Amino acid sequence: IPPYIRSDSFPFGLGNLDILLTYFIDAPTVRERINKGESISEREAGIILKGILSGLHHVHTELDIPMVVRDVHPGNILINSQAYLTDFDLVRPVRSKKTNVTHVENGGYLPLDAIGTDPEPHHDLASLGNVIIAGAMAKEIEAIRAARGIYGLDPVDTKIVPYSKDLQDYLAKMIADPRHRFQTAREALESLERVLGTPLPVKVEPKPEIPAEAQAQKQASAKSKEEKRAGARQKIDSLPYQMFSLGFVDEKRANVSYSVGIPFSNIGGDV
């Protein structure tokens, strides 16, 4: 995840306007590489997997309120000597209840079991597996499925990927049905270390035990924050507003993304 410059939240209408400012990363996205017909090499695939899985481990487990990204696709991953996951406009709390906010489908990278269900960390892992397959073949995942007569969101056969058998098998487990898929980013990282034979980019260890009193205070604080967010979401969902995520780059070369509510009447009807 790119280093933060600043994150902030302040009242906006009946909810909050959330802003995340990150350092500018001068690197192409995987989608830009695909559009140029440039495939992702096996070495680059290892860089992406290690970097993005580390970021997902942080998002899934180390935040006060663990989140699932639900929008991992080639346009959200930057790659140079490292890999970065950007654009968090569709994040949802882990196992949060479904809402009536419109979900923007991410071009076929989510697995079928993620549609219409509560968010689970392994959904992001399957999406990442599909990104690597798309990058390896220099085609969007929907085009790969269509070329092989696969329609819908069923997984592709990873034997078509021009990588070693070990990495093919690893990708197959990333996109497998939920019973056979990696369940956590930590599990996927540990398996990846065995496949690549290189140390993990971050030490993934069990969290130290937190005193019961401190843990109770932390949980109470997180619950209070989530209740406030839920109240704001309910108020917004009851009005004819739709949430959009907008991204900009200012003259100081910093990426900015935020969400804002816009009345349907201002954009010509339903979206």
Coordinates of C-alpha atoms in Angstrom, one line a residue:
I1 CA 0.0 0.0 0.0
P2 CA 1.5 3.4 -0.9
P3 CA 2.7 5.4 2.2
Y4 CA 0.0 7.8 3.5
I5 CA 0.7 11.5 3.5
R6 CA -2.6 12.3 5.3
S7 CA -6.0 10.7 5.9
D8 CA -8.9 12.7 7.3
S9 CA -12.7 12.6 7.7
F10 CA -15.1 15.5 8.2
P11 CA -18.8 16.0 8.1
F12 CA -20.4 16.2 4.6
G13 CA -24.1 16.4 4.3
L14 CA -25.6 13.6 6.4
G15 CA -22.4 11.6 6.4
N16 CA -18.7 12.0 6.3
L17 CA -16.2 12.9 3.5
D18 CA -13.2 10.6 3.7
I19 CA -9.9 11.6 2.2
L20 CA -6.8 9.5 1.7
L21 CA -3.7 11.3 0.4
T22 CA -0.8 9.1 -0.6
Y23 CA 2.6 9.7 -2.2
F24 CA 2.7 9.6 -6.0
I25 CA 4.0 6.3 -7.4
D26 CA 5.5 6.7 -10.8
A27 CA 4.7 3.2 -12.1
P28 CA 2.3 1.7 -14.7
T29 CA -0.7 -0.3 -13.6
V30 CA -1.0 -4.0 -14.6
R31 CA -3.9 -2.9 -16.8
E32 CA -1.7 -0.5 -18.7
R33 CA 0.7 -3.3 -19.3
I34 CA -2.1 -5.5 -20.5
N35 CA -3.4 -2.8 -22.9
K36 CA 0.1 -2.6 -24.4
G37 CA 0.2 -6.3 -24.9
E38 CA 3.1 -6.6 -22.4
S39 CA 2.8 -9.7 -20.3
I40 CA 3.8 -9.9 -16.6
S41 CA 6.9 -12.2 -16.2
E42 CA 7.1 -14.9 -13.6
R43 CA 9.6 -12.7 -11.6
E44 CA 7.2 -9.8 -11.7
A45 CA 4.3 -12.0 -10.7
G46 CA 6.3 -12.9 -7.6
I47 CA 6.8 -9.2 -6.9
I48 CA 3.1 -8.5 -7.2
L49 CA 2.0 -11.5 -5.1
K50 CA 4.4 -10.7 -2.3
G51 CA 3.6 -7.0 -2.2
I52 CA -0.1 -7.1 -2.6
L53 CA -0.6 -10.1 -0.2
S54 CA 1.4 -8.1 2.4
G55 CA -1.0 -5.2 1.9
L56 CA -4.0 -7.4 2.1
H57 CA -2.8 -9.0 5.3
H58 CA -2.6 -5.5 6.8
V59 CA -6.0 -4.5 5.6
H60 CA -7.7 -7.8 6.6
T61 CA -6.2 -8.1 10.1
E62 CA -4.3 -5.1 11.4
L63 CA -6.8 -2.3 11.2
D64 CA -9.1 -1.4 14.1
I65 CA -12.0 -2.5 11.9
P66 CA -10.6 -5.3 9.5
M67 CA -11.7 -4.6 5.9
V68 CA -12.1 -6.5 2.7
V69 CA -11.1 -4.5 -0.5
R70 CA -13.5 -6.2 -2.9
D71 CA -12.0 -4.2 -5.8
V72 CA -8.6 -5.9 -6.6
H73 CA -8.2 -5.7 -10.4
P74 CA -5.4 -4.7 -12.8
G75 CA -6.2 -1.0 -12.8
N76 CA -5.6 -0.9 -9.0
I77 CA -2.2 -2.5 -8.9
L78 CA 1.0 -0.5 -9.8
I79 CA 4.2 -2.4 -10.6
N80 CA 7.8 -1.4 -10.9
S81 CA 10.5 -2.8 -8.6
Q82 CA 7.7 -3.2 -6.1
A83 CA 3.9 -3.6 -6.3
Y84 CA 1.3 -1.3 -4.8
L85 CA -2.4 -1.7 -4.2
T86 CA -4.3 1.6 -4.6
D87 CA -7.9 2.9 -4.7
F88 CA -9.9 1.7 -1.6
D89 CA -13.4 3.1 -2.6
L90 CA -15.2 -0.3 -2.3
V91 CA -13.7 -1.5 1.0
R92 CA -16.2 -3.2 3.4
P93 CA -15.8 -4.4 7.0
V94 CA -15.0 -8.1 7.1
R95 CA -18.3 -10.2 7.2
S96 CA -20.3 -7.0 7.3
K97 CA -24.0 -7.2 6.4
K98 CA -25.0 -6.6 2.8
T99 CA -26.2 -3.0 2.1
N100 CA -28.4 -1.5 -0.6
V101 CA -25.5 0.6 -1.9
T102 CA -24.9 -0.2 -5.6
H103 CA -21.9 -2.5 -6.0
V104 CA -19.6 -1.8 -8.9
E105 CA -18.5 -5.1 -10.5
N106 CA -14.8 -5.1 -11.1
G107 CA -14.6 -6.6 -14.5
G108 CA -14.9 -10.3 -13.7
Y109 CA -12.0 -10.4 -11.2
L110 CA -14.1 -11.2 -8.2
P111 CA -15.0 -14.9 -7.8
L112 CA -18.6 -16.0 -8.3
D113 CA -19.0 -16.8 -4.6
A114 CA -18.4 -13.1 -3.7
I115 CA -21.5 -11.9 -5.6
G116 CA -24.4 -11.1 -3.3
T117 CA -22.6 -12.4 -0.2
D118 CA -21.0 -10.9 2.9
P119 CA -17.3 -9.8 2.3
E120 CA -14.6 -12.4 3.1
P121 CA -10.8 -12.0 2.9
H122 CA -10.5 -14.9 0.5
H123 CA -12.5 -13.0 -2.1
D124 CA -9.6 -10.6 -2.4
L125 CA -7.2 -13.5 -2.8
A126 CA -9.2 -14.9 -5.7
S127 CA -9.3 -11.5 -7.3
L128 CA -5.5 -11.2 -7.0
G129 CA -5.1 -14.6 -8.5
N130 CA -7.2 -13.6 -11.5
V131 CA -5.1 -10.4 -11.9
I132 CA -1.9 -12.4 -12.1
I133 CA -3.4 -14.7 -14.7
A134 CA -4.6 -11.7 -16.8
G135 CA -1.1 -10.1 -16.5
A136 CA 0.6 -13.3 -17.5
M137 CA -1.5 -13.7 -20.6
A138 CA -1.6 -9.9 -21.4
K139 CA -5.4 -10.1 -21.6
E140 CA -8.3 -9.1 -19.3
I141 CA -9.7 -12.1 -17.4
E142 CA -13.1 -11.9 -19.3
A143 CA -11.3 -12.1 -22.6
I144 CA -9.3 -15.2 -21.4
R145 CA -12.5 -16.9 -20.3
A146 CA -14.3 -16.1 -23.5
A147 CA -11.5 -17.4 -25.6
R148 CA -11.7 -20.7 -23.8
G149 CA -15.5 -20.9 -23.9
I150 CA -15.9 -20.1 -20.2
Y151 CA -18.7 -17.6 -19.5
G152 CA -19.7 -16.0 -16.2
L153 CA -17.1 -16.0 -13.3
D154 CA -15.9 -19.6 -13.4
P155 CA -12.2 -20.0 -12.8
V156 CA -9.8 -20.6 -15.7
D157 CA -7.4 -23.5 -16.0
T158 CA -4.1 -22.2 -14.7
K159 CA -2.1 -24.6 -16.9
I160 CA -2.5 -22.1 -19.7
V161 CA -0.3 -19.6 -17.7
P162 CA 3.3 -19.5 -19.0
Y163 CA 4.8 -20.0 -15.6
S164 CA 6.4 -22.9 -13.7
K165 CA 4.2 -25.7 -12.6
D166 CA 4.6 -24.7 -9.0
L167 CA 3.3 -21.2 -9.6
Q168 CA 0.5 -22.6 -11.8
D169 CA -0.6 -24.8 -9.0
Y170 CA -0.3 -21.9 -6.5
L171 CA -2.6 -19.7 -8.7
A172 CA -5.0 -22.6 -9.0
K173 CA -5.4 -22.6 -5.3
M174 CA -5.9 -18.8 -5.2
I175 CA -8.9 -19.0 -7.6
A176 CA -10.3 -22.4 -6.5
D177 CA -13.8 -22.8 -5.0
P178 CA -14.0 -21.5 -1.4
R179 CA -13.5 -24.9 0.1
H180 CA -10.0 -25.3 -1.5
R181 CA -8.9 -21.7 -1.7
F182 CA -6.4 -19.9 0.5
Q183 CA -8.5 -18.4 3.3
T184 CA -6.1 -15.7 4.5
A185 CA -3.3 -13.6 3.1
R186 CA -1.0 -15.0 5.7
E187 CA -1.7 -18.5 4.5
A188 CA -1.1 -17.4 0.9
L189 CA 2.2 -15.7 1.8
E190 CA 3.5 -18.7 3.7
S191 CA 2.8 -20.9 0.7
L192 CA 4.3 -18.4 -1.7
E193 CA 7.5 -18.4 0.3
R194 CA 7.8 -22.1 -0.3
V195 CA 7.0 -21.7 -4.0
L196 CA 9.5 -18.9 -4.7
G197 CA 12.1 -19.9 -2.1
T198 CA 12.6 -16.3 -0.9
P199 CA 11.9 -14.6 2.4
L200 CA 8.6 -12.9 2.9
P201 CA 8.6 -9.1 2.4
V202 CA 7.2 -8.7 5.9
K203 CA 7.4 -10.8 9.0
V204 CA 4.0 -12.4 9.5
E205 CA 3.7 -13.4 13.1
P206 CA 0.8 -13.8 15.5
K207 CA 0.0 -10.6 17.3
P208 CA 1.2 -10.2 20.8
E209 CA -1.4 -10.8 23.5
I210 CA -3.2 -7.5 24.5
P211 CA -4.2 -7.2 28.2
A212 CA -7.9 -7.9 28.6
E213 CA -8.8 -4.4 29.8
A214 CA -6.9 -2.7 26.8
Q215 CA -8.6 -5.2 24.4
A216 CA -12.0 -4.4 25.8
Q217 CA -11.4 -0.6 25.4
K218 CA -10.2 -1.2 21.8
Q219 CA -13.2 -3.3 20.9
A220 CA -15.6 -0.7 22.5
S221 CA -13.9 2.1 20.6
A222 CA -14.1 0.2 17.3
K223 CA -17.7 -0.7 17.9
S224 CA -18.6 2.9 18.6
K225 CA -16.9 4.0 15.4
E226 CA -18.7 1.4 13.4
E227 CA -22.1 2.3 14.9
K228 CA -21.5 5.9 13.9
R229 CA -20.5 4.9 10.4
A230 CA -23.6 2.6 10.2
G231 CA -25.9 5.4 11.3
A232 CA -24.5 7.7 8.7
R233 CA -24.8 5.1 6.0
Q234 CA -28.4 4.4 6.8
K235 CA -29.2 8.1 6.6
I236 CA -27.5 8.3 3.2
D237 CA -29.0 5.1 1.9
S238 CA -32.5 6.5 2.6
L239 CA -32.0 9.4 0.3
P240 CA -31.7 9.5 -3.5
Y241 CA -27.9 9.8 -3.4
Q242 CA -25.2 7.6 -4.9
M243 CA -21.7 7.3 -3.6
F244 CA -18.8 7.9 -6.1
S245 CA -15.1 7.6 -5.6
L246 CA -13.0 10.3 -7.4
G247 CA -9.3 10.3 -7.9
F248 CA -7.0 13.3 -8.7
V249 CA -3.3 14.1 -9.0
D250 CA -2.3 17.6 -7.8
E251 CA 0.7 19.7 -8.9
K252 CA 2.7 18.2 -6.0
R253 CA 2.4 14.8 -7.5
A254 CA 0.2 13.2 -4.8
N255 CA -2.7 10.8 -5.4
V256 CA -5.9 11.8 -3.8
S257 CA -9.1 9.7 -3.6
Y258 CA -12.4 10.4 -1.8
S259 CA -16.0 9.5 -1.9
V260 CA -18.8 12.1 -2.3
G261 CA -22.6 11.9 -2.5
I262 CA -24.2 13.4 -5.6
P263 CA -28.0 13.7 -6.0
F264 CA -29.4 11.6 -8.9
S265 CA -31.1 14.7 -10.3
N266 CA -27.6 16.1 -10.9
I267 CA -26.5 13.2 -13.0
G268 CA -29.6 12.5 -15.1
G269 CA -31.2 9.6 -13.3
D270 CA -30.4 6.2 -11.9
V271 CA -26.9 4.8 -12.3

